[in-house]
mmCIF file of N, CA and C in Angstrom:
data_model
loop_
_atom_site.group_PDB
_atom_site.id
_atom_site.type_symbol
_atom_site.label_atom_id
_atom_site.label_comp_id
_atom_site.label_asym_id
_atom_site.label_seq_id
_atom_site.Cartn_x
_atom_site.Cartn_y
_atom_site.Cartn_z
ATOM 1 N N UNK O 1 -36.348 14.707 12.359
ATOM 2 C CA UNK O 1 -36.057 13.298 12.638
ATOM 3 C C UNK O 1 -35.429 13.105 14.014
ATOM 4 N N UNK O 2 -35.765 11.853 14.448
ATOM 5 C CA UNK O 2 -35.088 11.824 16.052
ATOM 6 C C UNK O 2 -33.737 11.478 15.892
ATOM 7 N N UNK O 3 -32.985 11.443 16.667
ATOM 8 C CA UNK O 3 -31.015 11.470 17.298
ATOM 9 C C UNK O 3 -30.536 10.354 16.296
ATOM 10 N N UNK O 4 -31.701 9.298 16.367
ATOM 11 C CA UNK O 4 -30.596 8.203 16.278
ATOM 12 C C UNK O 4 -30.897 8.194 14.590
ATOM 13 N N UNK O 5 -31.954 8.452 14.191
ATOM 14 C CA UNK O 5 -32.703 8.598 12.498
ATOM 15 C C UNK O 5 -31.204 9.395 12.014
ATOM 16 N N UNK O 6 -31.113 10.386 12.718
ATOM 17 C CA UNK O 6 -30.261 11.600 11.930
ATOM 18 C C UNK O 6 -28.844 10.752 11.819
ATOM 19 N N UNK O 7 -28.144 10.065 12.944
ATOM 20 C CA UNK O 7 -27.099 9.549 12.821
ATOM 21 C C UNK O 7 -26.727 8.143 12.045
ATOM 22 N N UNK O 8 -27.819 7.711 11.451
ATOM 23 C CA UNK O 8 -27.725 6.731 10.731
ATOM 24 C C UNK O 8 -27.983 7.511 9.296
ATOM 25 N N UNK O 9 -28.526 8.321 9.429
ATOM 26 C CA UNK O 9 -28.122 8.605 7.702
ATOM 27 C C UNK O 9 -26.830 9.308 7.769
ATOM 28 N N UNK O 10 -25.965 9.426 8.835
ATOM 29 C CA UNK O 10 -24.545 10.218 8.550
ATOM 30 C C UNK O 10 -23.605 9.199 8.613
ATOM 31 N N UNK O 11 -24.491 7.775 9.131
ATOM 32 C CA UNK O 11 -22.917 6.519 9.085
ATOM 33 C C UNK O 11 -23.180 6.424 7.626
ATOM 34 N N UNK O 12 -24.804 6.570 6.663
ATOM 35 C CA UNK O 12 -25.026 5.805 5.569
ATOM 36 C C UNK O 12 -24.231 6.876 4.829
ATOM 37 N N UNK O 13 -24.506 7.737 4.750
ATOM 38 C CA UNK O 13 -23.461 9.077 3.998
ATOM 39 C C UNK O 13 -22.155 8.757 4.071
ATOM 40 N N UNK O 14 -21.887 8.211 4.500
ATOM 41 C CA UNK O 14 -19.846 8.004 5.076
ATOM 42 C C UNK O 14 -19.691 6.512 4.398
ATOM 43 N N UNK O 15 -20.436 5.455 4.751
ATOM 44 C CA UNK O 15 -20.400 4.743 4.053
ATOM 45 C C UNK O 15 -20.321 4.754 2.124
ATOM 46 N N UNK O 16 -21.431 5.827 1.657
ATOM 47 C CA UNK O 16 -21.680 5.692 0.355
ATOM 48 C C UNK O 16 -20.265 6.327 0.332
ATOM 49 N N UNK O 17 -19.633 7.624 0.497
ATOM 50 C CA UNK O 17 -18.717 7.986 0.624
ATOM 51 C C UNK O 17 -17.441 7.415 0.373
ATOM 52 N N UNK O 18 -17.359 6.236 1.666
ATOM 53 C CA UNK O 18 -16.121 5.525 1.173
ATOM 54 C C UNK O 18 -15.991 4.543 -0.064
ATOM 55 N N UNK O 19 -17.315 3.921 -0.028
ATOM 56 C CA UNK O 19 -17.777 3.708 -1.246
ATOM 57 C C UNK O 19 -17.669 3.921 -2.919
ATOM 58 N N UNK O 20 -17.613 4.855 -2.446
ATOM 59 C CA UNK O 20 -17.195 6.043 -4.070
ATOM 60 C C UNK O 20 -15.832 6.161 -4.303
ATOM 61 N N UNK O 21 -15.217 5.890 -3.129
ATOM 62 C CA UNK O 21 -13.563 6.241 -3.395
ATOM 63 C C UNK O 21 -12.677 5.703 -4.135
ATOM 64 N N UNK O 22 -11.850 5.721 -5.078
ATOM 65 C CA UNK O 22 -10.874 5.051 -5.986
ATOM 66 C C UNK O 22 -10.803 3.750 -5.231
ATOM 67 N N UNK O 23 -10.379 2.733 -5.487
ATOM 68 C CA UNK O 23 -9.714 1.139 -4.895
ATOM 69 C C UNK O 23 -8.894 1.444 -4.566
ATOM 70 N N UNK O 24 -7.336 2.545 -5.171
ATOM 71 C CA UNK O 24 -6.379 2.889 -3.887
ATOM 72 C C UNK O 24 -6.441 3.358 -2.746
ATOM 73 N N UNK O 25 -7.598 3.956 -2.169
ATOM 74 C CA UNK O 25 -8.094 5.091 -1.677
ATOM 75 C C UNK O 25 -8.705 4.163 -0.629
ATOM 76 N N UNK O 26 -9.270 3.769 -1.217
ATOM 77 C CA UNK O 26 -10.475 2.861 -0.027
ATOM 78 C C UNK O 26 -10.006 1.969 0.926
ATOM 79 N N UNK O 27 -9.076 0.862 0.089
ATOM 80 C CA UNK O 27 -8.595 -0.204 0.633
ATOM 81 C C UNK O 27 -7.794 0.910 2.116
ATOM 82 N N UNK O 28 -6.607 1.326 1.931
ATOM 83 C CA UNK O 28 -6.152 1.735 2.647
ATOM 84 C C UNK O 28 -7.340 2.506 4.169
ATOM 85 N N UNK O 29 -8.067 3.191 3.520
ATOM 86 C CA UNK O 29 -9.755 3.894 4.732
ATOM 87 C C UNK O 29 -9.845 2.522 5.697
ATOM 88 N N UNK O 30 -10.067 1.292 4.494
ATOM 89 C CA UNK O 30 -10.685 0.143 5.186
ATOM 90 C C UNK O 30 -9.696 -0.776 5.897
ATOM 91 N N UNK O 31 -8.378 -0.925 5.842
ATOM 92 C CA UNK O 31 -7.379 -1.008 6.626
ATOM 93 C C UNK O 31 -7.502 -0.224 8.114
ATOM 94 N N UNK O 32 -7.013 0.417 7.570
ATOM 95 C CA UNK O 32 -6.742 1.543 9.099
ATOM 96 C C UNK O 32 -7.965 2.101 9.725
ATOM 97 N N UNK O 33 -8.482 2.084 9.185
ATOM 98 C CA UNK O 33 -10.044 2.813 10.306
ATOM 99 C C UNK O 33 -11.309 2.120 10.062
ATOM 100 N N UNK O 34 -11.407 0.961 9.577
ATOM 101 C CA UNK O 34 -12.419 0.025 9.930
ATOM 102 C C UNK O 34 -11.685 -1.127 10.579
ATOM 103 N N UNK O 35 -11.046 -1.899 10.083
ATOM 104 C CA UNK O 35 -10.331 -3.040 10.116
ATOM 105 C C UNK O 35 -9.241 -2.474 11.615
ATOM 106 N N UNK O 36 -9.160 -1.219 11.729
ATOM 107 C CA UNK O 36 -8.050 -0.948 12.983
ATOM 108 C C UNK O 36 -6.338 -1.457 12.583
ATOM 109 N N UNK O 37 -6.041 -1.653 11.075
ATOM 110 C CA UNK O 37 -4.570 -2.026 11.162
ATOM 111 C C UNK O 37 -3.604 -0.705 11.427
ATOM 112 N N UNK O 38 -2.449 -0.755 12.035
ATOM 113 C CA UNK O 38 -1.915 0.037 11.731
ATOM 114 C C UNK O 38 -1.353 0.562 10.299
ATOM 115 N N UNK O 39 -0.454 1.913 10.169
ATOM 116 C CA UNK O 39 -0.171 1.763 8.775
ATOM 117 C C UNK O 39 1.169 0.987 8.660
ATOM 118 N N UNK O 40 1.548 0.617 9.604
ATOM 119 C CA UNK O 40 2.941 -0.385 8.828
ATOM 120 C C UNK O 40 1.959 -1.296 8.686
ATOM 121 N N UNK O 41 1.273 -2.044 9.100
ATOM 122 C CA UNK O 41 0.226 -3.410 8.616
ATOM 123 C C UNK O 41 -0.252 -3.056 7.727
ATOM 124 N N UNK O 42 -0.915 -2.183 7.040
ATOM 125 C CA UNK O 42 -1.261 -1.620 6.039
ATOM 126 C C UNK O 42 -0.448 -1.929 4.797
ATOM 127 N N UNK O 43 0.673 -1.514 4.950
ATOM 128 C CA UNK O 43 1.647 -1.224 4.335
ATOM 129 C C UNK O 43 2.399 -2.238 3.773
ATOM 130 N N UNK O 44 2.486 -3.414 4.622
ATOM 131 C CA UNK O 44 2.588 -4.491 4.348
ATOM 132 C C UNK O 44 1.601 -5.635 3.779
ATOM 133 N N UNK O 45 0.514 -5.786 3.853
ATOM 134 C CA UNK O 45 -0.428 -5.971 3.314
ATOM 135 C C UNK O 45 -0.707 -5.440 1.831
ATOM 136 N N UNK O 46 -0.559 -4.396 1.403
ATOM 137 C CA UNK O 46 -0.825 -4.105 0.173
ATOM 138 C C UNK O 46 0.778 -4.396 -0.324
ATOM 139 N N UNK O 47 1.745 -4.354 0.614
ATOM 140 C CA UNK O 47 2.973 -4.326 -0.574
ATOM 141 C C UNK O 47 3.600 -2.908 -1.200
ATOM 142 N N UNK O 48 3.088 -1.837 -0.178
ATOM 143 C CA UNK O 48 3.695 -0.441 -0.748
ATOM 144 C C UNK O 48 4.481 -0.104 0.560
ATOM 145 N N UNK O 49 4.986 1.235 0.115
ATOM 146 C CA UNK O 49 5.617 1.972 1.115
ATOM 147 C C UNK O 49 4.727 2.618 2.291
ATOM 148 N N UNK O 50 5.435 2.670 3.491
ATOM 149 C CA UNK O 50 4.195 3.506 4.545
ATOM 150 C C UNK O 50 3.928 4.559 4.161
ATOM 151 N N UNK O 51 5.606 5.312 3.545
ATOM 152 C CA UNK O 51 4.862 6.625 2.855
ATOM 153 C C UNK O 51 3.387 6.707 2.142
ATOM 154 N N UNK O 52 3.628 5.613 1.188
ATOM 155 C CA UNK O 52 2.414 5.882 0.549
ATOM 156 C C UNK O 52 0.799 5.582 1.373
ATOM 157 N N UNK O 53 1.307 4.947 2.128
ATOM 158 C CA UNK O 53 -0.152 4.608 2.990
ATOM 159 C C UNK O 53 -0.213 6.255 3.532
ATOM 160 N N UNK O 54 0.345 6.667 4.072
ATOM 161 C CA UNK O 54 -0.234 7.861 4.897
ATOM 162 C C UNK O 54 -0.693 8.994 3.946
ATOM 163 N N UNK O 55 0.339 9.037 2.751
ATOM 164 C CA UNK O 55 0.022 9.500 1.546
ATOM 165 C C UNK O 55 -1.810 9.706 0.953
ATOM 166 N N UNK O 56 -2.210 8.230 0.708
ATOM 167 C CA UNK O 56 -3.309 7.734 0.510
ATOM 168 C C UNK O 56 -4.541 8.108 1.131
ATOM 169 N N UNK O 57 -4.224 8.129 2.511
ATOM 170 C CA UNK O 57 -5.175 8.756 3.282
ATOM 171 C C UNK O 57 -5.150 9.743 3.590
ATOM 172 N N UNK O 58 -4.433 10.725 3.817
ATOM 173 C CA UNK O 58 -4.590 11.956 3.527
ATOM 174 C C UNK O 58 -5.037 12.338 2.557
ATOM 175 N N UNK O 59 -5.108 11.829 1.351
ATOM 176 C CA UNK O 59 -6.360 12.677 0.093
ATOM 177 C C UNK O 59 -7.770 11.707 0.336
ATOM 178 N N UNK O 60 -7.623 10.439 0.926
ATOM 179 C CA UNK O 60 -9.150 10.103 1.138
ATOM 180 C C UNK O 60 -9.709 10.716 2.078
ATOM 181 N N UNK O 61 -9.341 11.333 3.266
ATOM 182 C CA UNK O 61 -9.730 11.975 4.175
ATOM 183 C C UNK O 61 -9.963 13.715 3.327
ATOM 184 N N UNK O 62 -9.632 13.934 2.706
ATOM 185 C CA UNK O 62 -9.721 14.975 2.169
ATOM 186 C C UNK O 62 -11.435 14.534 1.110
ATOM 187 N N UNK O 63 -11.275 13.919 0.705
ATOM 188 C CA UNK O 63 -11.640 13.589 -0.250
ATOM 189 C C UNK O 63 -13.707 12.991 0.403
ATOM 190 N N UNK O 64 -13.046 12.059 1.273
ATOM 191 C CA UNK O 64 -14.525 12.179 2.149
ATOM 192 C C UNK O 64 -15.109 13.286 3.000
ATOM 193 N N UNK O 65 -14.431 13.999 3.397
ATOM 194 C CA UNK O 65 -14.277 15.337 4.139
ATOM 195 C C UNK O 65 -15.490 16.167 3.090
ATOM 196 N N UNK O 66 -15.089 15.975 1.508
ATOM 197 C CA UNK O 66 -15.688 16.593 0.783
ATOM 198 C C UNK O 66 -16.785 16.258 0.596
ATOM 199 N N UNK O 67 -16.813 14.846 -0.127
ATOM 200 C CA UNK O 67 -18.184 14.089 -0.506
ATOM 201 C C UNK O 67 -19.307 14.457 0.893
ATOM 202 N N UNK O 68 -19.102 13.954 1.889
ATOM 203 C CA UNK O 68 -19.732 14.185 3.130
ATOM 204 C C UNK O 68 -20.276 15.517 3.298
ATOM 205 N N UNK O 69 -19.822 16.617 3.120
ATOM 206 C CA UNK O 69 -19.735 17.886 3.146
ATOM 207 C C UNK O 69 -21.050 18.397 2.091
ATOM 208 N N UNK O 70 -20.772 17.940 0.903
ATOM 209 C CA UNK O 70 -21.981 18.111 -0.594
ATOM 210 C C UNK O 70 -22.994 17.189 0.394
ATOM 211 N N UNK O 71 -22.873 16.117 0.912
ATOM 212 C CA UNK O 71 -23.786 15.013 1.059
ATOM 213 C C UNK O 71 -25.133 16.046 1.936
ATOM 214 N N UNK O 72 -24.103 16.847 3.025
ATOM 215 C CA UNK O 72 -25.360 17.319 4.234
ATOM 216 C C UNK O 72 -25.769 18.675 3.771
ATOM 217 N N UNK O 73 -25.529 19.253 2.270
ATOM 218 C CA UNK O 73 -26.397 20.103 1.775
ATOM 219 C C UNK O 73 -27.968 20.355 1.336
#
């Protein structure tokens, strides 16, 4: 497949990906790295601690890290 074929099935992979992720999990992905909030905006927005925002994403990043990973087998 050509450059750009291959890289659109790796945004669509990341997409299904985040997709799949718990609602705690996601919201926070879609905060901070789509939406660009920081995590105190984050943090405030949902009404939790920052701890827990950074918390959060560190196992979704883990967690897509994985899915993504099975995905390009």
């Amino acid at each position: 497949p050509t450059q750009r074929a291959h890289e659109r099935e790796k945004v669509q992979t990341l997409r299904d990906a985040i997709g799949s992720l718990k609602p705690i999990y996601r919201e926070v992905v879609t905060l901070c790295f789509l939406e660009s909030k920081t995590y105190q905006e984050a943090a405030q927005i949902l009404e939790i601690p920052l701890g827990t925002v950074c918390s959060r994403l560190n196992i979704a990043q883990h967690k897509l890290r994985e899915k993504c990973r099975r995905a390009s087998r």
